[in-house]
Short mmCIF file of C-alpha atoms in Angstrom, two decimals:
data_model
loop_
_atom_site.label_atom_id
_atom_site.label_comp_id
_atom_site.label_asym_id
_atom_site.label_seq_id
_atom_site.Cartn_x
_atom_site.Cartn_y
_atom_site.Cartn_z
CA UNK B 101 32.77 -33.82 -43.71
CA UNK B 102 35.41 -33.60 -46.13
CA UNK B 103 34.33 -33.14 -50.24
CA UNK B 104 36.94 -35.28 -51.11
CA UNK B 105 35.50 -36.36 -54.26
CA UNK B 106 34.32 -33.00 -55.48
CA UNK B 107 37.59 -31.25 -54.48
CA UNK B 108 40.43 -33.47 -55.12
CA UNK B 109 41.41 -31.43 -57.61
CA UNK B 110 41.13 -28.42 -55.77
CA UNK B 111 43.62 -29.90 -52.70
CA UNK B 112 46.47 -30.95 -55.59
CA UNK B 113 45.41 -27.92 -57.76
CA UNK B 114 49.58 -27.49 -58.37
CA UNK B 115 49.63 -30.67 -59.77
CA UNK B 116 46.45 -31.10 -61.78
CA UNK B 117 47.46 -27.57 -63.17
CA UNK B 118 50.60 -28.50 -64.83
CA UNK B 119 49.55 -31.78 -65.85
CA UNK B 120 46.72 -30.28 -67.73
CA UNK B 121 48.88 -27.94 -69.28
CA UNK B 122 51.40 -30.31 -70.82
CA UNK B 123 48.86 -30.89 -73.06
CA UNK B 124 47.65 -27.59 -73.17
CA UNK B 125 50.83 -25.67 -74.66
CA UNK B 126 51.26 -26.00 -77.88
CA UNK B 127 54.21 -27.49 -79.21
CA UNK B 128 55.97 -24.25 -80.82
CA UNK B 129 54.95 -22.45 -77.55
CA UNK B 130 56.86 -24.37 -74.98
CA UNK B 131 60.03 -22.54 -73.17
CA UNK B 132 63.30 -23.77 -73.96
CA UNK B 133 64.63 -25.85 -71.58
CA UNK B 134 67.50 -23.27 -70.92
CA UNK B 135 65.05 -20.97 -69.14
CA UNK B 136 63.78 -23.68 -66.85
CA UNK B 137 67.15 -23.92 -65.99
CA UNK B 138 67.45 -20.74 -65.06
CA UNK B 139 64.63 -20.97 -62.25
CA UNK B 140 66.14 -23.94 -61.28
CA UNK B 141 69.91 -22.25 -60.59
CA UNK B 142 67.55 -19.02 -59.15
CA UNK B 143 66.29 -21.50 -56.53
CA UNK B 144 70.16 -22.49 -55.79
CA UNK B 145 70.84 -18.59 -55.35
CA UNK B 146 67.36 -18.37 -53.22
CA UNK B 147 69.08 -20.89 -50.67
CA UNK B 148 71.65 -18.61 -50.25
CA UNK B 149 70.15 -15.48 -49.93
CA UNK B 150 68.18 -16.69 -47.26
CA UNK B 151 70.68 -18.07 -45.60
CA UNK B 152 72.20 -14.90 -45.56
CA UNK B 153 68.94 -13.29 -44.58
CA UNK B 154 68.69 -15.68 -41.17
CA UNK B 155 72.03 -14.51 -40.14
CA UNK B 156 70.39 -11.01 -40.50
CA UNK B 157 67.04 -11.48 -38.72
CA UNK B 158 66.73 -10.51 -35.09
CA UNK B 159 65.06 -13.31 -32.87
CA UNK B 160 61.05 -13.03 -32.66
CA UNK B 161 60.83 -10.99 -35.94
CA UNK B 162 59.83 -11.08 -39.64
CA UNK B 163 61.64 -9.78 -42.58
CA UNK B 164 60.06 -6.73 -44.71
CA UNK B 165 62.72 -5.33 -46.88
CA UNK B 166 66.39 -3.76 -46.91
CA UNK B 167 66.76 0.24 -46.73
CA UNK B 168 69.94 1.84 -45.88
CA UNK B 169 72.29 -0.89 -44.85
CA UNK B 170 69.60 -1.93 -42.38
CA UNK B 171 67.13 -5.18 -42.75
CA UNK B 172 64.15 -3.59 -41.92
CA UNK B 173 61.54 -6.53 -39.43
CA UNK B 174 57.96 -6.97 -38.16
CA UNK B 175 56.15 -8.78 -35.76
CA UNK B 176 53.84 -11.65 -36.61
CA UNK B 177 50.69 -9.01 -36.69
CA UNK B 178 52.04 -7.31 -39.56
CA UNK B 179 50.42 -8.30 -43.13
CA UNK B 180 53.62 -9.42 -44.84
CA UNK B 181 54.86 -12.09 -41.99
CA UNK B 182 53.94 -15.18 -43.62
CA UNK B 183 55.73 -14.62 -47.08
CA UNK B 184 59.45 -15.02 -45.34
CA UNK B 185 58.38 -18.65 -44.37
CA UNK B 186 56.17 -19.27 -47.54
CA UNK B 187 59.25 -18.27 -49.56
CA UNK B 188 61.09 -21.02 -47.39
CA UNK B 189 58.84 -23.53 -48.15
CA UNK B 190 58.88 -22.84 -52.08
CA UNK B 191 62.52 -22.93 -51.84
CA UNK B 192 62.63 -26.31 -49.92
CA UNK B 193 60.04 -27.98 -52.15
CA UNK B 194 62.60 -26.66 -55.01
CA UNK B 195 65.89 -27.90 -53.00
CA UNK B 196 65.50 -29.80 -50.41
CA UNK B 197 67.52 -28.56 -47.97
CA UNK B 198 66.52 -29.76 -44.43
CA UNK B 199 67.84 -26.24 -43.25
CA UNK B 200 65.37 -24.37 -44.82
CA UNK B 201 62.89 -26.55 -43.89
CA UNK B 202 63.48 -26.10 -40.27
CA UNK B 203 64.21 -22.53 -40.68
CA UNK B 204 60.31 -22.20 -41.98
CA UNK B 205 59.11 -24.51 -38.84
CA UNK B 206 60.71 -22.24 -36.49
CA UNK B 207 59.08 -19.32 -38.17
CA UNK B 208 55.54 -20.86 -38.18
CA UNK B 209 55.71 -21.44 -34.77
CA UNK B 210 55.94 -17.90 -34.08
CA UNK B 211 53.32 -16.75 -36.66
CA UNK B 212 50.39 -19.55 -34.90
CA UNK B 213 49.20 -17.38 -32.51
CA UNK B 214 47.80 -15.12 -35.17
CA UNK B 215 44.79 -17.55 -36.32
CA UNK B 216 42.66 -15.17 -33.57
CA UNK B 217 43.91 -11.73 -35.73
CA UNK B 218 40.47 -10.36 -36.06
CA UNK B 219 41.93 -7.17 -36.60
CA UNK B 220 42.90 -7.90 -40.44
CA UNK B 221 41.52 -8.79 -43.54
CA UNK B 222 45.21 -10.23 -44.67
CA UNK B 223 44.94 -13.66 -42.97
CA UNK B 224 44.80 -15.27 -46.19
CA UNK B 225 48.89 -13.53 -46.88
CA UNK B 226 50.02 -14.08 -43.48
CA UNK B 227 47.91 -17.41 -42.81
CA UNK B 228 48.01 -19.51 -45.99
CA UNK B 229 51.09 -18.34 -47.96
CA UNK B 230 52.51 -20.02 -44.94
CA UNK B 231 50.61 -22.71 -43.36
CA UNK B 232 48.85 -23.64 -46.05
CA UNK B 233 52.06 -24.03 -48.32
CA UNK B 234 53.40 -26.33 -45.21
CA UNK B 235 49.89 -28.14 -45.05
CA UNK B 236 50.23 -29.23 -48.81
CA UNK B 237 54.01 -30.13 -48.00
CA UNK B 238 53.78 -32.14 -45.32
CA UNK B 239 50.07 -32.09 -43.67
CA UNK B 240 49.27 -32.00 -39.86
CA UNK B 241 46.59 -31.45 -37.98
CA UNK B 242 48.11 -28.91 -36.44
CA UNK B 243 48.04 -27.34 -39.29
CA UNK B 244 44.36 -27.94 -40.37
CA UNK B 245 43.23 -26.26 -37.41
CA UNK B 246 45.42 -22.96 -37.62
CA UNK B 247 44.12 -22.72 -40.87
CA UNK B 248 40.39 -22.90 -40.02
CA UNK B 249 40.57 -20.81 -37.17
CA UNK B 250 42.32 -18.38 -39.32
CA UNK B 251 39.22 -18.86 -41.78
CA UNK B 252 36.97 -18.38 -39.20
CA UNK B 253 39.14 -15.16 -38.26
CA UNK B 254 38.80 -13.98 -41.19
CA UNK B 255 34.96 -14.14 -42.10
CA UNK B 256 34.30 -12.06 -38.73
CA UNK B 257 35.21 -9.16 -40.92
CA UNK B 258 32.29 -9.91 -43.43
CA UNK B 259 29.59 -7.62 -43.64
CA UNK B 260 25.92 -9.39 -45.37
CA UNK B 261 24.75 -5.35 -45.62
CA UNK B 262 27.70 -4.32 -47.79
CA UNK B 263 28.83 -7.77 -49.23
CA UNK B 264 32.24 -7.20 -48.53
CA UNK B 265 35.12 -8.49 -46.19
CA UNK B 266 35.96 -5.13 -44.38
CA UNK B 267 39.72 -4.71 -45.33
CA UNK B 268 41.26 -1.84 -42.94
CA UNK B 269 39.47 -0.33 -39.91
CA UNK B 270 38.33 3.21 -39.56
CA UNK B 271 35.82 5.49 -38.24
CA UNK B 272 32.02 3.97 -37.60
CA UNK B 273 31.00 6.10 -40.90
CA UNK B 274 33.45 4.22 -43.66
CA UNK B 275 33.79 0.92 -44.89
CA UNK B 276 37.06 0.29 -46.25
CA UNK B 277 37.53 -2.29 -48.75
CA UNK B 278 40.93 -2.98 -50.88
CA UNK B 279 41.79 -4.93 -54.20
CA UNK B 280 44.65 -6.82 -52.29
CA UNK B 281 41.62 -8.76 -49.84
CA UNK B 282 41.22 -10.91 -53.20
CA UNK B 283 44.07 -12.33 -52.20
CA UNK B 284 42.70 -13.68 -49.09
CA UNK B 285 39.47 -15.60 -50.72
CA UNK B 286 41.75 -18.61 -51.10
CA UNK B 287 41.82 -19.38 -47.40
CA UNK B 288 38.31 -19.38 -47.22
CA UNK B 289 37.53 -21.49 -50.25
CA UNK B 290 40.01 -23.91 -48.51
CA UNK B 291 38.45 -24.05 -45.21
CA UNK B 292 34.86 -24.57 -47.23
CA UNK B 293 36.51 -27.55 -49.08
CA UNK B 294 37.81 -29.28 -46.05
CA UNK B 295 34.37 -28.83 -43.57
CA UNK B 296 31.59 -28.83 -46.38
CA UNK B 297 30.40 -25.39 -44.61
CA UNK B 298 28.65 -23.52 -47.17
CA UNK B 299 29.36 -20.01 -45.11
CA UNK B 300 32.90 -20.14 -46.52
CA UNK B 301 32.27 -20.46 -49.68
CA UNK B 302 29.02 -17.68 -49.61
CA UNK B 303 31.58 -15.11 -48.01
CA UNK B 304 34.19 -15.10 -50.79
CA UNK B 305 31.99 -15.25 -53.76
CA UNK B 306 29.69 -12.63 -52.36
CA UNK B 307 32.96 -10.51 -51.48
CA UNK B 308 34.69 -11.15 -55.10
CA UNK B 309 30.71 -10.46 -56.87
CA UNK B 310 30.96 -7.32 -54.52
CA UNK B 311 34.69 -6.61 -56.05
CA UNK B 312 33.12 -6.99 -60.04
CA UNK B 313 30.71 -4.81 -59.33
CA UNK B 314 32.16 -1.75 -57.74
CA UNK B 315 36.00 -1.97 -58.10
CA UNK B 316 36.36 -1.56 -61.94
CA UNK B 317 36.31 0.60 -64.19
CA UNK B 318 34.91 0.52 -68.08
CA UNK B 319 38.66 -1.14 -69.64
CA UNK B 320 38.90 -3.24 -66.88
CA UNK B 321 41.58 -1.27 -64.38
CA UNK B 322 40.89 -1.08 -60.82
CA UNK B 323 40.66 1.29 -57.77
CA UNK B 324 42.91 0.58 -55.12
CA UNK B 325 40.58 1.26 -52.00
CA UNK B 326 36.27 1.56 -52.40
CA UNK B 327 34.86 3.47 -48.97
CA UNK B 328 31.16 1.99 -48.48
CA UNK B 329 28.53 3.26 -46.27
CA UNK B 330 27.94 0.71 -43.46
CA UNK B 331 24.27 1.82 -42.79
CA UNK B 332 23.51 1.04 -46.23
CA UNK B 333 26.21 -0.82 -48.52
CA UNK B 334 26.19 2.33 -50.69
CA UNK B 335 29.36 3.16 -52.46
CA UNK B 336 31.07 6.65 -50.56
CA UNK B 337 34.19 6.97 -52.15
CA UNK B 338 36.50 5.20 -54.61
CA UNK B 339 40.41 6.08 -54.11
CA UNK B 340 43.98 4.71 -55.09
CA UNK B 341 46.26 5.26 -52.03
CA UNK B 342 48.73 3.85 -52.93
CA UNK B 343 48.47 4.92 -56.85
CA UNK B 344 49.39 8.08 -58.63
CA UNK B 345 46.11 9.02 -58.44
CA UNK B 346 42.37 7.81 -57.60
CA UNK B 347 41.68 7.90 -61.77
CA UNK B 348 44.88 5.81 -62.42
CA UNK B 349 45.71 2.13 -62.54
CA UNK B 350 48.37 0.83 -59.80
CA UNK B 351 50.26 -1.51 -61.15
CA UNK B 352 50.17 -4.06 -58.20
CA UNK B 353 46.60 -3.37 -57.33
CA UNK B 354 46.18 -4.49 -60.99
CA UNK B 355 48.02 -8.03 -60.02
CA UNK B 356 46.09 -8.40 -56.81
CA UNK B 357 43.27 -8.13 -59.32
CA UNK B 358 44.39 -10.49 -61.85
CA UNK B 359 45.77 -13.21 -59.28
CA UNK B 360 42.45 -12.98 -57.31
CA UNK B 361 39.75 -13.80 -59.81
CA UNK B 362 42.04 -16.52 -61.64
CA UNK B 363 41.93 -18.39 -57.79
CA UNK B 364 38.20 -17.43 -57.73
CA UNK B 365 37.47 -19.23 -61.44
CA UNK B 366 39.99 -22.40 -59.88
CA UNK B 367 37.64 -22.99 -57.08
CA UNK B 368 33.92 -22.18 -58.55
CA UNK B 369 34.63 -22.88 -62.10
CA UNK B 370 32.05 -19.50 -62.66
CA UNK B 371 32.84 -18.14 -66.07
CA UNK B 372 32.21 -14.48 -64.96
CA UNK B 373 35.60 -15.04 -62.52
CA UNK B 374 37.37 -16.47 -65.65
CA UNK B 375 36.30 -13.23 -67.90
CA UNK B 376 36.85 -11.18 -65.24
CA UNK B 377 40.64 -12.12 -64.73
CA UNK B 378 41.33 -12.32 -68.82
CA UNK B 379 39.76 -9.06 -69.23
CA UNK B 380 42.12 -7.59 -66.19
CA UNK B 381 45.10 -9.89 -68.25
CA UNK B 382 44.48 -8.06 -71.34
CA UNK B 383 44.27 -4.65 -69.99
CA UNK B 384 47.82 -5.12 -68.52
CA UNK B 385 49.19 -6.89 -71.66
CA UNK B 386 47.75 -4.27 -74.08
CA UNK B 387 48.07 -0.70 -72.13
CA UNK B 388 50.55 1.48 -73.83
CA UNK B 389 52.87 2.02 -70.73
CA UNK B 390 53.49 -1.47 -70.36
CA UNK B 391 57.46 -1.98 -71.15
CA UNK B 392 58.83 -4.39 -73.30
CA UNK B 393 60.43 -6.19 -70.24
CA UNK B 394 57.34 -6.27 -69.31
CA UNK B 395 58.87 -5.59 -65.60
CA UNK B 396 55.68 -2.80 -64.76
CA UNK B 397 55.81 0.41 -63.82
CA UNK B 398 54.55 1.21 -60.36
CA UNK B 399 51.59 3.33 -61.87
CA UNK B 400 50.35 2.70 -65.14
CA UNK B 401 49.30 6.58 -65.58
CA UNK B 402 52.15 7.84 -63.75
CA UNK B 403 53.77 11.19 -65.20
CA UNK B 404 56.87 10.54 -67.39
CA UNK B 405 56.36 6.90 -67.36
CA UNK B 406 59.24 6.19 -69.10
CA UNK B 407 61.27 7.89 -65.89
CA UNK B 408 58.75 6.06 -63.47
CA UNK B 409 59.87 3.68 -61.00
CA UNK B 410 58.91 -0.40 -61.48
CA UNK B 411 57.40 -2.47 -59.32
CA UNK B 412 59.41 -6.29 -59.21
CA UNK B 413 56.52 -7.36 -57.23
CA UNK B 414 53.59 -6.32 -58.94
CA UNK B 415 55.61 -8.39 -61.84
CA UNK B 416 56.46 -11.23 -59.94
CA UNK B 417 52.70 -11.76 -58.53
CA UNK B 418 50.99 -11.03 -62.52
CA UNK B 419 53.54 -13.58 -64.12
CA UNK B 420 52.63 -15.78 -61.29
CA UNK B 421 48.78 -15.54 -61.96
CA UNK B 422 49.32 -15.36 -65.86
CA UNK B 423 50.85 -18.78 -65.36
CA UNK B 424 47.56 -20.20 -64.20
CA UNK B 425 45.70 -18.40 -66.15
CA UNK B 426 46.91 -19.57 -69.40
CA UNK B 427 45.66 -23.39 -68.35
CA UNK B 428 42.24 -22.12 -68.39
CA UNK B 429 42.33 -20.11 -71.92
CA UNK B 430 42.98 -21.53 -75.81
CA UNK B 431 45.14 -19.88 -78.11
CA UNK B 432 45.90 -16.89 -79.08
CA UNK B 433 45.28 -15.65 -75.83
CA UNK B 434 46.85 -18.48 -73.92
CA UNK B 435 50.23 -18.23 -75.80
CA UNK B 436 50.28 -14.21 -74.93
CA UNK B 437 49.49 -15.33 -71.29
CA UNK B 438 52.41 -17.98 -70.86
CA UNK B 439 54.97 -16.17 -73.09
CA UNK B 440 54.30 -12.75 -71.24
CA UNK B 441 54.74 -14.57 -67.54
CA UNK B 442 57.89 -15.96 -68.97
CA UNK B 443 59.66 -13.14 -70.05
CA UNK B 444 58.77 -10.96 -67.07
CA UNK B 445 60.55 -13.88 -64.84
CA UNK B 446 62.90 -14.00 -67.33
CA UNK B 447 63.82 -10.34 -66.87
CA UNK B 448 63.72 -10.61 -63.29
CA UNK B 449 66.40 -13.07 -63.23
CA UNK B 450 68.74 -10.51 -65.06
CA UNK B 451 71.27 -8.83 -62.95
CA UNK B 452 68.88 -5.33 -62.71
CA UNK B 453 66.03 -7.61 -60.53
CA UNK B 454 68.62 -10.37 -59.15
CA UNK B 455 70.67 -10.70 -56.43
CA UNK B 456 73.04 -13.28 -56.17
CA UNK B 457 76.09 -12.15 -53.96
CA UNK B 458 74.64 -12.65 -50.39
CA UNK B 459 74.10 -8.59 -50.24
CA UNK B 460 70.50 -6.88 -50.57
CA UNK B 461 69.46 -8.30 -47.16
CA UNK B 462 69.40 -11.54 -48.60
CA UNK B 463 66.12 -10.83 -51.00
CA UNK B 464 66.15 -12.10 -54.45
CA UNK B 465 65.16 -9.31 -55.99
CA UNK B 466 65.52 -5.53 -56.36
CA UNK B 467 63.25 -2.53 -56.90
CA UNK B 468 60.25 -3.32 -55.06
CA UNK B 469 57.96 -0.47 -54.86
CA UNK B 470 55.70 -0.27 -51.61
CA UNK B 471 54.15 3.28 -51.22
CA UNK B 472 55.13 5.95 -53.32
CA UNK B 473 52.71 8.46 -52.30
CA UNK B 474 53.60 7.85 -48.36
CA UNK B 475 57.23 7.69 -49.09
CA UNK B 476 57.74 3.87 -48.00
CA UNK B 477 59.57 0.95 -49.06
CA UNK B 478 60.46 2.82 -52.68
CA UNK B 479 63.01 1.32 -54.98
CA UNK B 480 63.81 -1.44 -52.71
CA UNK B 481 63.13 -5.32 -51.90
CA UNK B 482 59.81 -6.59 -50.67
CA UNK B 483 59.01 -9.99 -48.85
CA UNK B 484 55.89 -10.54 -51.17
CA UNK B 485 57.91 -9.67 -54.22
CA UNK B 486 60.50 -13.14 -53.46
CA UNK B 487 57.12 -15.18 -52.28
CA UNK B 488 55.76 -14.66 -55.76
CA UNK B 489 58.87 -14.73 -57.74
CA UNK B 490 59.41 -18.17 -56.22
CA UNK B 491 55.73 -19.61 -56.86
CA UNK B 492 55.86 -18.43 -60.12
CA UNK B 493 59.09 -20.08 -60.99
CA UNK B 494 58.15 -23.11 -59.36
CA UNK B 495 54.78 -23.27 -61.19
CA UNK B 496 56.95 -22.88 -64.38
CA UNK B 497 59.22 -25.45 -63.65
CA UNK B 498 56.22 -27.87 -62.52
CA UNK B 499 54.56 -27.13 -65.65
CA UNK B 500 58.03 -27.93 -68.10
CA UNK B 501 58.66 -31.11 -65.49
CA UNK B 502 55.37 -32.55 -66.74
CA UNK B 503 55.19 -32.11 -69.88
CA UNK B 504 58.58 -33.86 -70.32
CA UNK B 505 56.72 -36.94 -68.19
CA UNK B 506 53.91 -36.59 -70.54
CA UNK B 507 56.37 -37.20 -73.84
CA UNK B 508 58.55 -39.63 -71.79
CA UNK B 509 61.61 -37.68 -71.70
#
């Protein structure tokens, strides 16, 4: 049975959201209208680029980012595929261009057959990035039931012994678990909202209680990957791959972080979530590497920060969680939130983050940083980095369109 009554709000959360925070900003706070502007006309260049991007993209395949001349593709199976037609959708909602629209159908339809993946803990990226923004667009059946069996796909990886969704696989000894399967709760809070089934729900508050627990450190900064024992949900190990180092805060891990425990206070309204998430917000906002761009570095401890690479998407995804976040916070903190989300999408809209000339693959934006230690996808675009450029944009431009219904404008 569905909770309609209890969850309404949860199933138009985009909308409630940015009504409640017309009359949340205060008045000296709000953006000038100039900036939302500027998302708007980024949308305009979006169309474009992707465009240019479909010309690009061999048949059957997914876009992952641009390196040498060359636009680099998956298959469905890899993590990233649903962002290329979740960044369609954002930019049709924005647009309304029927091309785009289709372009993201055709997509989808190759992407389906991975609501059976039990092989990944990143069904909640590839599953409902995609067809859950297309559910909320225009809802089918269709799509309800990719989405649950991706759900159910995705809770076969739960362990009750560790309390954890098992993130990548490895030898019977280790338990892998990452920051970025946060990310994923959403799908699962979903499915719980739409059946009643309580398993859903246990899952990701069990996993993100799990995650509060064991991922953090004393100021709040995360580890990228924690290796539990499977015999006894001990903690083995506690590493940063993808970081500088397994002491130092990764900039995007950080994000993950920050984006997943502002979904997990949306959905349970548990204060703990909502403390966790400002006390990841202010660790970010405050640390003395943070630039005044507020564009991040890759690493927060990297060596010779001021030399050190940034990371557009661990930007893109914090300005798109700070944008939420702010809704659910009072001043002082709530005006640092909003004004900090603005100027980092401000700053990727400059002509260092944005492309606008149909080159760079047709991505949006520039200097993406994937895996520094492994050599990948350095200083270059990133699907995810667009996907959460364009949600945070359109929340922003959601937000200033109500408020201006709110005063009658």
């Amino acid at each position: 049975m569905r909770l309609i009554e209890n969850h309404l709000w949860e199933k138009c959360w985009l909308w409630i959201l940015a009504a409640s925070l017309s009359c949340s900003i205060p008045e000296g706070n709000r953006a000038p209208t100039s900036n939302q502007r500027l998302f708007e006309d980024n949308f305009k260049i979006g169309v474009r680029q992707y465009a240019t991007m479909k010309e690009l993209l061999p048949p059957g395949r997914f876009p992952k980012t641009y390196e040498d001349g060359e636009l680099k593709t998956s298959g469905s199976e890899w993590w990233c595929s649903g962002f290329y037609p979740g960044s369609l959708l954002y930019l049709y909602e924005q647009i309304n261009d029927a091309a785009i629209y289709q372009e993201a159908v055709r997509a989808l339809d190759l992407l389906k057959k991975e609501q059976f993946n039990t092989t990944t803990h990143d069904l909640g990226f590839m599953m409902f990035c995609s067809f859950g923004n297309a559910n909320r667009i225009a809802p089918k059946p269709e799509y309800t039931e990719i989405l649950m069996n991706s759900a159910k796909s995705l809770s076969s990886r739960f362990d009750t012994k560790v309390g954890a969704i098992k993130s990548w696989d490895s030898s019977s000894e280790d338990y892998l678990v990452i920051i970025d399967n946060m990310m994923n709760l959403e799908l699962l809070f979903w499915a719980f909202q739409e059946t009643g089934d309580s398993i859903y729900h246990n899952i990701a508050t069990t996993h993100a209680n799990t995650t509060i627990e064991n991922h953090f450190r004393p100021d709040f900064s995360s580890y990228h990957v924690l290796n539990y024992d499977p015999s006894t949900g001990k903690v083995q190990q506690k590493k940063t791959v993808q970081g500088y180092a397994d002491s130092s805060a990764w900039a995007r891990g950080q994000a993950w972080g920050l984006y997943g425990f502002t979904v997990m206070y949306r959905f349970t309204r548990d204060k703990q979530y909502l403390d966790q998430a400002i006390n990841i917000a202010d660790f970010i906002l405050s640390h003395p590497n943070l630039p005044e761009d507020k564009i991040l570095y890759w690493d927060f401890d990297s060596p010779e920060i001021q030399r050190a690479r940034r990371d557009a998407s661990a930007a893109a995804i914090a300005a798109s969680a700070l944008l939420e976040l702010q809704a659910y916070t009072q001043s002082p903190k709530q005006e640092n939130y909003w004004n900090a989300a603005e100027t980092m999408l401000v700053n990727l809209s400059g002509p260092e983050y944005l492309t606008n000339d149909g080159s760079n693959g047709g991505f949006l934006l520039k200097h993406g940083v994937g895996h520094i230690p492994q050599g990948t996808e350095v200083d270059v675009p990133l699907t995810y980095a667009d996907y959460y450029f364009l949600e945070a944009m359109s929340r922003f431009i959601n937000i200033k369109k109500s408020q201006k219904q709110t005063q009658g404008i």
